[in-house]
XYZ file of C-alpha atoms in Angstrom:
712
model
C 0.040 -0.044 0.072
C 3.013 2.395 0.087
C 2.210 5.473 -1.910
C -1.558 4.452 -2.298
C -3.008 6.689 0.342
C -4.667 9.581 -0.755
C -5.806 12.553 1.621
C -6.293 13.871 3.997
C -9.679 14.808 3.101
C -11.933 17.096 5.303
C -14.220 14.966 7.575
C -17.417 16.532 6.458
C -16.102 16.083 2.805
C -15.326 12.417 3.441
C -18.904 11.627 4.821
C -20.580 13.577 1.940
C -18.679 11.600 -0.451
C -18.633 8.309 0.742
C -21.559 7.985 3.536
C -23.961 10.383 1.885
C -27.842 9.558 2.700
C -31.008 11.038 1.579
C -32.652 10.329 5.151
C -32.897 13.195 7.501
C -30.404 13.410 10.276
C -31.586 13.031 13.949
C -29.553 16.077 14.948
C -31.107 16.666 18.471
C -30.356 12.871 19.197
C -26.821 13.151 17.727
C -26.150 16.248 19.551
C -26.511 14.438 22.706
C -23.857 11.892 22.133
C -20.637 12.165 24.123
C -17.658 9.908 23.949
C -15.933 11.538 27.171
C -16.537 8.176 28.990
C -13.914 6.291 26.721
C -10.769 6.053 28.497
C -7.392 6.324 27.216
C -3.610 6.163 28.146
C -3.795 4.158 31.167
C -6.785 1.951 30.104
C -6.605 -1.034 27.767
C -7.932 -1.217 24.329
C -10.578 -3.819 25.844
C -11.754 -1.052 28.288
C -12.031 1.501 25.404
C -13.968 -0.815 23.160
C -16.253 -1.735 25.811
C -16.928 2.268 26.432
C -17.663 2.664 22.631
C -20.048 0.022 22.371
C -22.108 1.252 25.591
C -22.053 4.859 24.047
C -23.326 3.649 20.815
C -25.953 1.205 22.142
C -27.067 3.869 24.506
C -27.961 6.469 21.857
C -29.557 3.958 19.574
C -27.045 5.129 16.606
C -27.360 1.706 14.854
C -30.516 0.307 13.087
C -32.176 -2.737 14.638
C -30.434 -5.919 14.176
C -26.796 -4.179 14.084
C -24.111 -4.617 16.530
C -20.947 -3.260 17.672
C -18.909 -6.408 18.454
C -15.513 -7.122 20.087
C -13.886 -9.747 18.576
C -11.238 -10.388 21.512
C -13.477 -11.312 24.355
C -10.678 -11.447 26.930
C -8.846 -8.557 25.418
C -6.309 -10.732 23.741
C -5.921 -11.172 19.816
C -6.585 -14.708 18.858
C -5.432 -13.918 15.216
C -3.208 -11.083 13.801
C -5.840 -10.411 11.164
C -8.725 -9.794 13.734
C -9.289 -6.322 14.550
C -10.597 -4.786 18.000
C -14.150 -4.490 16.891
C -16.268 -5.136 14.092
C -19.688 -3.539 13.231
C -22.003 -6.325 12.097
C -25.341 -6.350 10.837
C -26.416 -9.652 12.113
C -25.388 -12.275 14.560
C -22.140 -14.222 13.508
C -22.791 -17.435 11.791
C -22.183 -20.699 13.161
C -19.039 -21.226 11.367
C -17.610 -18.940 13.583
C -16.374 -16.612 11.141
C -16.417 -13.122 12.185
C -16.176 -11.729 8.773
C -19.404 -13.527 7.522
C -21.740 -10.610 8.993
C -18.948 -7.839 9.172
C -19.593 -4.555 7.545
C -16.470 -2.509 8.793
C -13.410 -2.964 11.138
C -12.762 -0.669 13.724
C -8.966 -0.515 15.160
C -8.413 0.907 18.682
C -5.151 2.263 20.082
C -4.566 3.859 23.276
C -2.413 6.818 22.351
C -2.572 9.433 19.598
C 1.140 8.433 18.661
C -0.132 5.255 17.195
C -2.020 6.787 14.336
C -0.958 5.299 11.132
C -0.787 8.680 9.066
C 1.089 11.977 9.565
C -1.305 14.470 11.492
C 1.009 17.270 10.659
C -0.134 17.751 7.107
C 0.956 21.513 6.417
C 3.757 20.382 4.208
C 2.092 18.624 1.320
C 5.250 17.678 -0.516
C 5.709 14.646 1.975
C 3.349 11.501 1.877
C 0.777 10.351 4.547
C 2.735 7.275 5.353
C 5.890 9.239 6.401
C 5.674 8.253 9.964
C 7.052 6.622 12.922
C 7.813 2.828 13.457
C 5.048 2.528 15.909
C 2.686 4.351 13.419
C 4.018 1.798 10.773
C 3.088 -1.131 12.591
C -0.310 0.261 13.100
C -0.644 0.595 9.316
C 0.637 -2.851 8.529
C -1.865 -3.894 11.162
C -4.975 -2.048 9.559
C -3.934 -3.104 5.842
C -3.887 -6.845 7.093
C -7.547 -6.308 8.561
C -8.611 -4.807 5.062
C -6.826 -7.549 3.109
C -8.457 -10.323 5.197
C -11.908 -8.668 4.997
C -11.846 -8.144 1.123
C -10.558 -11.781 0.562
C -13.534 -13.182 2.643
C -16.275 -10.641 1.395
C -17.271 -9.642 -2.216
C -16.963 -5.972 -2.092
C -16.178 -2.999 -4.421
C -15.040 -0.900 -1.710
C -14.985 -0.978 2.166
C -14.996 1.785 4.957
C -12.976 1.522 8.102
C -12.491 3.720 11.421
C -9.171 4.123 13.162
C -9.280 5.221 16.719
C -5.892 6.459 18.344
C -6.402 7.739 21.739
C -9.039 10.572 21.695
C -8.435 10.944 18.077
C -10.265 9.195 15.160
C -10.136 9.229 11.326
C -11.988 7.353 8.493
C -10.605 5.463 5.803
C -12.252 4.265 2.412
C -10.645 1.407 0.583
C -10.956 0.106 -2.888
C -8.612 -1.968 -5.195
C -7.016 1.403 -6.437
C -5.876 2.504 -3.045
C -7.400 4.322 0.208
C -8.812 7.748 0.795
C -7.691 8.818 4.339
C -9.911 11.637 6.431
C -8.314 14.295 8.652
C -7.951 12.877 12.270
C -10.155 14.696 14.715
C -10.671 14.866 18.439
C -13.958 12.832 18.804
C -14.206 13.711 22.735
C -14.055 17.462 21.659
C -16.176 17.057 18.494
C -18.449 14.005 19.054
C -20.762 14.728 16.173
C -18.853 13.561 13.320
C -18.257 10.021 14.937
C -21.557 9.792 15.982
C -22.976 10.699 12.828
C -20.723 8.321 10.798
C -22.407 5.524 12.739
C -25.874 6.832 12.090
C -25.255 7.404 8.369
C -23.366 4.113 7.729
C -26.293 2.265 9.051
C -28.789 3.837 6.631
C -26.895 3.115 3.422
C -27.784 0.489 1.132
C -25.886 -2.687 0.352
C -24.193 -1.113 -2.747
C -23.469 2.285 -0.952
C -21.784 0.369 1.541
C -19.287 -1.234 -0.846
C -20.877 -4.703 -1.256
C -20.861 -6.407 -4.630
C -24.699 -6.936 -5.098
C -24.080 -9.482 -7.676
C -23.058 -12.044 -4.637
C -24.700 -12.855 -1.686
C -24.260 -15.258 1.287
C -25.001 -18.899 0.294
C -27.747 -20.792 2.090
C -26.858 -23.783 4.116
C -28.378 -26.003 1.382
C -26.417 -24.268 -1.326
C -22.919 -24.610 0.738
C -23.681 -28.227 1.326
C -24.274 -28.817 -2.257
C -20.816 -27.307 -3.237
C -18.950 -29.619 -0.459
C -20.895 -32.697 -1.499
C -19.758 -31.939 -5.341
C -16.045 -31.343 -4.368
C -16.037 -34.503 -1.933
C -17.430 -36.661 -4.618
C -14.955 -35.264 -7.044
C -12.325 -35.948 -4.763
C -13.063 -39.572 -3.936
C -13.542 -40.397 -7.693
C -10.630 -42.523 -8.660
C -11.614 -41.787 -12.173
C -11.228 -38.049 -12.082
C -7.935 -35.892 -12.020
C -7.272 -34.073 -8.831
C -6.460 -30.526 -8.281
C -3.851 -30.105 -5.480
C -5.500 -28.635 -2.277
C -8.991 -28.817 -3.631
C -10.147 -29.747 -0.490
C -9.333 -26.179 0.909
C -12.088 -24.884 -1.283
C -14.351 -25.872 1.430
C -12.296 -23.922 4.268
C -14.912 -22.798 6.972
C -13.258 -19.558 7.647
C -14.399 -18.228 4.330
C -18.014 -17.579 4.098
C -19.985 -19.365 1.279
C -21.395 -17.124 -1.325
C -23.543 -17.391 -4.393
C -22.102 -15.126 -7.328
C -24.782 -14.278 -10.297
C -23.626 -13.991 -13.682
C -25.850 -12.273 -16.318
C -25.300 -13.417 -19.721
C -25.885 -10.754 -22.858
C -29.132 -12.639 -23.528
C -30.575 -11.597 -20.112
C -30.257 -14.817 -18.370
C -28.706 -15.232 -14.800
C -26.579 -18.115 -13.580
C -25.558 -18.711 -10.039
C -22.401 -20.174 -8.852
C -21.623 -21.255 -5.400
C -18.134 -20.436 -4.156
C -16.197 -20.702 -0.753
C -12.253 -20.208 -0.302
C -10.082 -19.144 -3.436
C -7.062 -21.180 -4.112
C -4.808 -18.097 -3.151
C -6.547 -15.314 -1.241
C -5.493 -11.752 -2.330
C -2.379 -10.630 0.002
C -2.938 -6.961 -0.370
C -5.997 -4.691 -0.418
C -5.137 -2.974 -3.836
C -4.250 -4.168 -7.251
C -5.931 -6.947 -9.508
C -6.574 -9.179 -6.311
C -7.133 -12.187 -8.340
C -9.436 -14.924 -6.597
C -9.548 -18.324 -8.383
C -12.422 -20.492 -7.208
C -13.602 -24.163 -7.678
C -17.559 -23.269 -8.020
C -20.669 -25.312 -8.138
C -22.982 -24.303 -11.253
C -26.292 -24.240 -9.454
C -27.952 -25.063 -12.639
C -26.138 -28.027 -13.853
C -24.606 -29.091 -10.727
C -21.029 -29.304 -12.443
C -17.831 -28.038 -10.693
C -16.322 -25.299 -12.937
C -13.394 -22.776 -12.414
C -14.491 -19.033 -11.723
C -11.813 -16.401 -11.789
C -12.821 -13.014 -10.451
C -10.129 -10.005 -10.686
C -9.940 -6.412 -10.981
C -8.253 -5.485 -14.422
C -6.380 -2.298 -14.935
C -8.225 0.071 -17.304
C -6.260 1.418 -20.137
C -7.087 2.357 -23.926
C -4.843 -0.523 -25.320
C -5.595 -3.670 -23.011
C -8.544 -5.765 -24.002
C -10.846 -7.508 -21.075
C -9.928 -11.354 -21.023
C -13.460 -12.389 -22.142
C -12.924 -10.436 -25.275
C -9.432 -11.866 -25.794
C -11.038 -15.518 -25.489
C -13.809 -14.492 -28.021
C -11.213 -13.322 -30.462
C -8.997 -16.218 -29.991
C -11.902 -18.588 -30.378
C -13.075 -16.752 -33.665
C -9.443 -17.484 -34.932
C -9.876 -20.962 -34.292
C -6.909 -21.229 -32.156
C -6.099 -24.858 -31.009
C -5.764 -25.900 -27.081
C -7.817 -23.173 -25.455
C -9.906 -23.681 -22.260
C -13.615 -23.799 -22.647
C -15.142 -20.307 -21.397
C -18.455 -20.694 -20.423
C -19.079 -16.886 -19.745
C -17.172 -13.733 -18.880
C -17.088 -10.129 -18.908
C -17.223 -7.029 -16.853
C -19.166 -6.923 -13.509
C -22.151 -4.616 -13.069
C -24.944 -4.277 -10.740
C -28.488 -5.460 -11.996
C -29.879 -1.940 -11.716
C -26.539 -0.195 -13.019
C -24.993 -0.561 -16.644
C -21.652 0.504 -15.909
C -19.190 -1.886 -14.443
C -17.869 -1.992 -10.885
C -14.720 0.342 -10.895
C -12.447 2.044 -8.492
C -12.613 5.535 -7.368
C -9.726 6.450 -5.239
C -7.763 7.197 -8.276
C -10.050 9.907 -9.037
C -9.020 11.842 -5.841
C -5.397 11.553 -6.758
C -4.971 14.954 -8.636
C -6.119 17.233 -5.847
C -3.747 19.876 -4.987
C -4.517 19.898 -1.277
C -3.538 16.514 -0.663
C -0.107 14.950 0.378
C 2.181 13.462 -1.969
C 1.480 9.821 -3.056
C 2.477 7.488 -5.728
C 0.613 6.379 -8.942
C -3.056 5.274 -8.584
C -4.576 3.403 -11.473
C -8.300 2.528 -12.373
C -9.614 -1.097 -12.192
C -12.690 -2.689 -13.406
C -13.905 -6.002 -11.871
C -14.020 -8.894 -14.224
C -15.015 -12.580 -14.136
C -14.388 -15.743 -16.125
C -16.056 -18.888 -15.804
C -14.640 -21.969 -17.496
C -14.585 -25.773 -17.550
C -12.306 -27.439 -14.577
C -8.553 -27.510 -15.630
C -5.782 -29.436 -13.947
C -2.268 -28.416 -13.168
C 0.418 -30.421 -15.012
C 1.482 -32.247 -11.926
C -1.917 -34.170 -12.805
C -0.342 -35.921 -15.640
C -0.034 -39.739 -15.408
C 3.188 -40.055 -17.055
C 5.981 -38.471 -18.962
C 4.582 -38.486 -22.381
C 1.415 -36.725 -21.270
C 3.592 -33.823 -19.813
C 5.463 -33.648 -23.155
C 2.197 -33.565 -25.307
C 0.542 -31.024 -23.069
C 3.611 -28.600 -23.317
C 3.710 -29.346 -27.120
C 0.020 -28.192 -27.397
C 0.802 -25.030 -25.353
C 3.597 -24.353 -27.862
C 1.376 -24.880 -30.825
C -1.207 -22.544 -29.457
C 1.394 -19.842 -28.874
C 2.636 -20.388 -32.540
C -1.267 -20.058 -33.761
C -1.973 -16.999 -31.659
C 1.289 -15.140 -32.968
C 0.233 -15.854 -36.613
C -3.139 -14.217 -35.768
C -1.554 -11.462 -34.276
C -1.598 -12.269 -30.630
C 0.750 -12.926 -27.885
C 0.271 -14.749 -24.414
C 3.354 -13.556 -22.567
C 3.108 -15.682 -19.336
C 3.879 -19.350 -20.495
C 4.067 -20.910 -16.980
C 3.380 -23.769 -14.957
C 0.320 -22.003 -13.582
C -1.095 -21.295 -16.931
C -0.247 -24.306 -18.986
C -2.867 -26.878 -17.625
C -4.993 -29.951 -18.498
C -8.343 -30.410 -19.542
C -10.322 -33.200 -18.277
C -9.189 -35.548 -21.054
C -5.727 -34.772 -20.184
C -4.999 -32.747 -22.978
C -2.975 -29.533 -22.643
C -4.651 -26.140 -22.689
C -3.068 -22.879 -22.366
C -5.137 -20.784 -19.893
C -5.128 -17.364 -18.335
C -4.984 -14.998 -21.391
C -5.534 -11.723 -18.999
C -1.947 -10.713 -20.000
C -2.420 -11.527 -23.655
C -1.873 -8.780 -26.088
C -2.831 -7.566 -29.542
C 0.048 -7.223 -31.697
C -0.270 -3.629 -33.337
C 2.543 -2.624 -35.704
C 1.551 0.964 -35.544
C 1.714 1.334 -31.886
C 5.427 1.648 -30.751
C 5.294 2.034 -26.942
C 7.280 -0.331 -25.347
C 5.838 -2.462 -22.734
C 7.231 -3.372 -19.062
C 8.362 -7.071 -18.617
C 5.934 -9.375 -17.453
C 5.546 -13.148 -16.792
C 6.389 -15.612 -14.235
C 10.109 -15.246 -13.130
C 10.983 -18.837 -13.175
C 10.051 -19.382 -16.461
C 11.194 -15.950 -18.448
C 13.567 -16.483 -21.120
C 17.141 -15.653 -20.575
C 16.985 -12.470 -22.371
C 14.005 -11.229 -20.581
C 15.744 -12.011 -17.161
C 18.825 -10.280 -18.348
C 17.195 -7.222 -19.500
C 14.103 -5.760 -17.657
C 13.442 -3.363 -20.718
C 13.563 -5.727 -23.408
C 10.428 -5.963 -25.585
C 8.601 -9.262 -24.964
C 8.375 -11.364 -28.311
C 7.154 -14.743 -29.284
C 10.644 -16.117 -29.301
C 10.619 -15.395 -25.312
C 7.324 -17.386 -24.880
C 8.760 -20.348 -27.067
C 11.705 -20.403 -24.775
C 9.363 -20.532 -21.731
C 8.044 -23.654 -23.194
C 11.278 -25.365 -22.697
C 11.647 -23.995 -18.983
C 8.324 -25.233 -18.292
C 8.894 -28.821 -19.361
C 12.377 -28.946 -17.773
C 10.938 -27.532 -14.399
C 8.191 -30.169 -14.309
C 10.314 -32.930 -15.330
C 12.858 -32.166 -12.854
C 10.393 -32.211 -10.087
C 8.076 -35.024 -11.022
C 10.317 -37.752 -13.025
C 13.225 -40.005 -12.275
C 16.430 -38.363 -13.020
C 20.205 -37.881 -11.914
C 19.352 -34.214 -10.995
C 19.685 -32.791 -7.073
C 18.124 -29.685 -5.858
C 21.168 -27.459 -6.992
C 19.794 -27.627 -10.522
C 16.576 -25.883 -9.553
C 18.533 -22.834 -8.333
C 18.730 -21.579 -12.000
C 14.769 -21.171 -12.077
C 14.964 -18.572 -8.975
C 18.494 -17.084 -9.457
C 18.494 -13.291 -9.078
C 21.780 -11.152 -9.695
C 21.770 -8.911 -6.625
C 25.054 -7.612 -7.711
C 23.725 -5.237 -10.742
C 22.725 -2.428 -8.496
C 19.592 -1.958 -10.499
C 16.309 -1.697 -9.062
C 14.822 -4.202 -11.627
C 15.376 -7.824 -11.063
C 17.868 -9.352 -13.420
C 18.980 -13.035 -13.667
C 19.498 -15.620 -16.685
C 23.208 -16.433 -15.812
C 22.584 -19.945 -14.473
C 19.969 -20.600 -16.981
C 22.627 -19.727 -19.758
C 24.965 -21.759 -17.655
C 22.852 -24.848 -18.090
C 22.516 -24.578 -21.870
C 26.402 -24.206 -22.327
C 28.042 -26.254 -19.633
C 25.854 -29.278 -19.356
C 25.064 -30.274 -15.404
C 24.954 -34.157 -16.437
C 20.933 -34.253 -15.581
C 19.899 -37.689 -17.320
C 16.246 -38.640 -17.051
C 15.526 -42.389 -16.729
C 12.891 -42.192 -19.414
C 14.539 -42.345 -22.776
C 12.199 -40.282 -24.930
C 11.971 -37.588 -22.209
C 16.052 -37.630 -21.930
C 16.392 -37.277 -25.770
C 13.815 -34.563 -25.992
C 15.086 -32.580 -23.183
C 18.774 -32.946 -24.467
C 17.606 -31.811 -27.887
C 15.975 -28.750 -26.620
C 18.885 -27.882 -24.577
C 21.195 -28.149 -27.650
C 18.982 -26.217 -29.795
C 18.590 -23.356 -27.241
C 22.338 -23.234 -26.840
C 22.649 -22.811 -30.481
C 19.890 -20.304 -30.319
C 21.685 -18.049 -27.793
C 25.123 -18.273 -29.448
C 24.930 -15.222 -31.241
C 23.327 -16.575 -34.290
C 20.547 -14.442 -35.846
C 17.338 -16.394 -35.382
C 14.563 -13.974 -35.683
C 11.907 -15.990 -37.483
C 9.374 -17.240 -34.892
C 7.810 -19.647 -37.670
C 11.404 -21.329 -38.166
C 11.896 -21.554 -34.568
C 8.672 -22.903 -33.672
C 8.612 -25.478 -36.446
C 12.148 -26.774 -35.427
C 10.995 -27.204 -31.833
C 7.687 -28.697 -32.863
C 9.570 -31.209 -34.710
C 11.670 -32.125 -31.811
C 8.536 -32.752 -29.602
C 6.691 -34.761 -32.405
C 9.919 -37.027 -33.016
C 9.674 -37.587 -29.169
C 6.058 -38.430 -28.975
C 6.157 -40.944 -31.924
C 8.420 -43.270 -30.079
C 7.151 -46.358 -28.696
C 9.154 -46.633 -25.484
C 7.519 -44.179 -23.140
C 6.548 -45.508 -19.694
C 3.021 -46.237 -19.118
C 3.121 -44.630 -15.524
C 6.302 -43.165 -14.288
C 5.187 -39.838 -12.569
C 6.553 -39.302 -9.044
C 5.582 -37.056 -6.262
C 7.471 -34.053 -6.001
C 11.072 -34.812 -5.756
C 12.165 -31.478 -4.665
C 9.266 -30.027 -2.202
C 9.418 -26.631 -0.959
C 10.242 -27.414 2.404
C 13.038 -29.773 1.525
C 14.577 -27.388 -0.739
C 14.466 -24.428 1.652
C 16.190 -26.394 4.372
C 18.986 -27.459 1.545
C 19.529 -24.023 0.349
C 20.092 -22.577 3.674
C 23.944 -21.601 3.438
C 26.613 -23.008 5.471
C 28.567 -20.217 7.723
C 31.266 -20.662 5.243
C 29.551 -20.041 2.065
C 28.475 -16.762 0.516
C 25.424 -18.182 -1.416
C 24.233 -21.617 -2.670
C 25.622 -22.823 -6.134
C 25.143 -25.442 -8.700
C 28.192 -27.951 -8.589
C 29.355 -26.931 -11.779
C 31.924 -24.032 -12.638
C 30.420 -20.653 -12.948
C 29.571 -19.315 -16.289
C 32.497 -18.145 -18.383
C 32.776 -14.595 -19.183
C 32.603 -15.066 -22.847
C 29.247 -16.745 -22.324
C 27.933 -13.938 -20.645
C 29.076 -11.686 -23.246
C 27.357 -13.795 -26.023
C 24.140 -13.715 -24.131
C 24.256 -10.034 -24.007
C 25.119 -9.677 -27.850
C 22.120 -12.175 -28.556
C 19.807 -9.519 -27.216
C 20.060 -7.936 -30.839
C 17.884 -10.440 -32.090
C 14.972 -8.705 -30.368
C 14.812 -5.950 -32.986
C 14.206 -8.456 -35.792
C 10.519 -8.532 -35.838
C 8.701 -5.179 -36.216
C 5.482 -6.678 -35.088
C 6.780 -7.866 -31.966
C 8.345 -4.589 -31.152
C 4.953 -3.047 -31.366
C 3.763 -4.690 -28.341
C 2.908 -2.502 -25.286
C 1.034 -2.243 -22.210
C 0.595 -0.244 -19.099
C 2.591 -0.531 -16.211
C 0.340 -2.202 -13.702
C 2.530 -5.295 -13.445
C 4.944 -3.264 -11.485
C 2.524 -2.398 -8.748
C 3.087 -4.223 -5.476
C -0.091 -6.105 -6.006
C 0.409 -8.186 -8.949
C -2.564 -9.638 -9.290
C -2.225 -12.409 -10.440
C -0.092 -13.065 -7.583
C -3.311 -14.447 -6.300
C -3.754 -16.597 -9.110
C -4.687 -20.376 -9.273
C -1.377 -21.947 -7.712
C -2.888 -25.475 -8.387
C 0.568 -27.137 -8.114
C 1.666 -29.861 -5.945
C 5.442 -28.839 -6.455
C 5.941 -26.340 -3.843
C 7.234 -22.874 -4.418
C 10.965 -22.329 -5.462
C 13.221 -20.416 -3.203
C 15.167 -17.208 -3.457
C 18.902 -17.202 -3.689
C 20.396 -16.872 -0.320
C 22.959 -14.466 1.118
C 24.677 -14.522 4.519
C 25.002 -11.478 6.561
C 21.645 -9.603 6.054
C 18.379 -10.654 8.067
C 14.962 -11.021 6.844
C 11.868 -13.062 7.961
C 12.233 -16.583 6.696
C 8.359 -16.466 5.661
C 9.542 -14.120 2.852
C 11.566 -16.852 1.238
C 8.684 -19.342 1.406
C 6.109 -16.797 0.001
C 8.252 -16.345 -3.198
C 6.685 -19.147 -5.239
C 6.037 -18.427 -8.785
C 5.340 -14.966 -9.068
C 5.387 -12.451 -11.355
C 8.154 -9.647 -11.533
C 7.431 -6.415 -9.904
C 9.361 -3.242 -9.061
C 8.910 -3.968 -5.227
C 11.305 -6.874 -5.642
C 14.532 -4.769 -5.438
C 18.064 -4.966 -3.990
C 16.522 -4.941 -0.724
C 15.545 -8.462 -1.119
C 15.228 -10.575 2.045
C 18.251 -12.552 3.176
C 19.123 -14.666 6.085
C 21.663 -13.939 8.911
C 23.972 -16.924 9.818
C 22.291 -17.270 13.288
C 18.955 -17.285 11.288
C 20.106 -20.080 9.231
C 21.203 -22.303 12.135
C 18.061 -21.960 14.040
C 16.298 -22.900 10.805
C 18.091 -25.908 10.062
C 17.568 -26.950 13.621
C 13.872 -26.240 13.596
C 13.845 -28.425 10.222
C 15.594 -31.159 11.837
């Protein structure tokens, strides 16, 4: 959220903008409200919250059925994502989830110094979040509350109340950022706080920020979803999606999402927990669900996210429609999709925080973008880890490569070929999913796009040069890295965990704010690491591809995507025509995340973990840089462009479907600088962002020793 706070907005202006009601204010009743009984300083937050509950209840500020509830009954936090108080409009459900009935969270702190934002706002050249360490802790905490709320509820926005001593301020959040009000003394000026409770309780659901196309599921609807998932999990004839059972997690309320087709028909889908809940309030905030189609009783895949709005990016549903019209092979079956709008409003759900960003009376802030809510409903798809044997893996990746080549001939690029997007359909055939980063090639538009994709599978040249134009040759090379990565994880070979370091390698010595890497991948191509697969056709194919890409990066000019694509397809087809494939040779993940994390922890005498082979020769590095000239060969590819949303702290797609059983890879580790170990585990297969800079987390020696002891 750094740089995404806008304000401060005058309290009266904030309420008129975000809590505007046509109902007549009971001014005489509101004038009697006093908060002087709320203790501070020596009192606990528990005592403060009880006083607030008493005052609000005594003066009848909330409608009937609404309740101001303390979530920590004994004054001790049960979870880090639970605020002190929640405003609810019904009793919490039997599931025990506070967020099922929550309207807004209220954070209470004993002193004004705990305020998350600056109070001296005369100097508008500084930002609101330029505060003390104590205040930063408050800001991290309230950001966590909002992240949790937005992950468990279906909202377009949400309002919050921050109490610090005898001061309060309002915050209005959406996927673009957050608008913050001025702080005010609610003991000296009780009217704004009393009025805010009264106003909020009289707003409609849409005005309170709820997505009206979603509602809480009934017990019967929730049971139908659970029964369908359980039936699928226990059916030996069906492929399995890793962690599919987590779609029924009780701490996420079940909802029914309605989708209205262009013909006016409405279909309902029951969802509960997404595969990867969003980890920030702002950004794309992708939520991928296993959903139950209430009409057909079938399980489907539903993706809900906020797409950045610009003049050159098409919505994903329109991209799929164009690709199907062009008869591209190996695409997922899309049942419905489009921007989300309420039944009584034609305009789609969009953010508004960005509208306030240009005010000259606000503190400095970063770039806020406009986002529009978008949904896609597809047939179920399965990760590459669901293959039965190595031939199925090779055939699936071959399908993805063919899809990329057909798309390029029709003027489209995918730009994120990864293990999360290369999937299987129910028959086990490879399909290329997630075209929300897809791009229409426009030779007349010469704006250079930022780098995008999943770091582990980017081409060598894309990793080496953040400003390189992403062309189809990069996507073709990503096919090789995806095949090799999955083969190393799930099929028998002589490889050990050190080979996998090339997928995560970052060069921290460049001094550049953008991530760079690729040297270890080039090393693998040039200085073979003696990885031999037990399956002969798989071994011959991976070796043939390695030799081809070594030739490809050897300084020769290879700019014709059709020539390169045909050559690589020929290698795949030759391998698939062989008769000596194993019927069932897939293995559980040979290098799970926890094991690799422990192995990658450096010994005190090492600077960082390395592959066993010698370092890449300087001549090879030079050759890698020289081959960057091939990027300029195709004028159509140079024309690719898009907005810079991939470089926000919330990539969204970081909350993409991670339906892989092969755990997340780890970051290159150095000794001597401290970090939280959880940041390494959270790295995973993630898109490149500008937030990943030289301040990347590292382990100290003492932390390394403690970690090894804990693992043992």
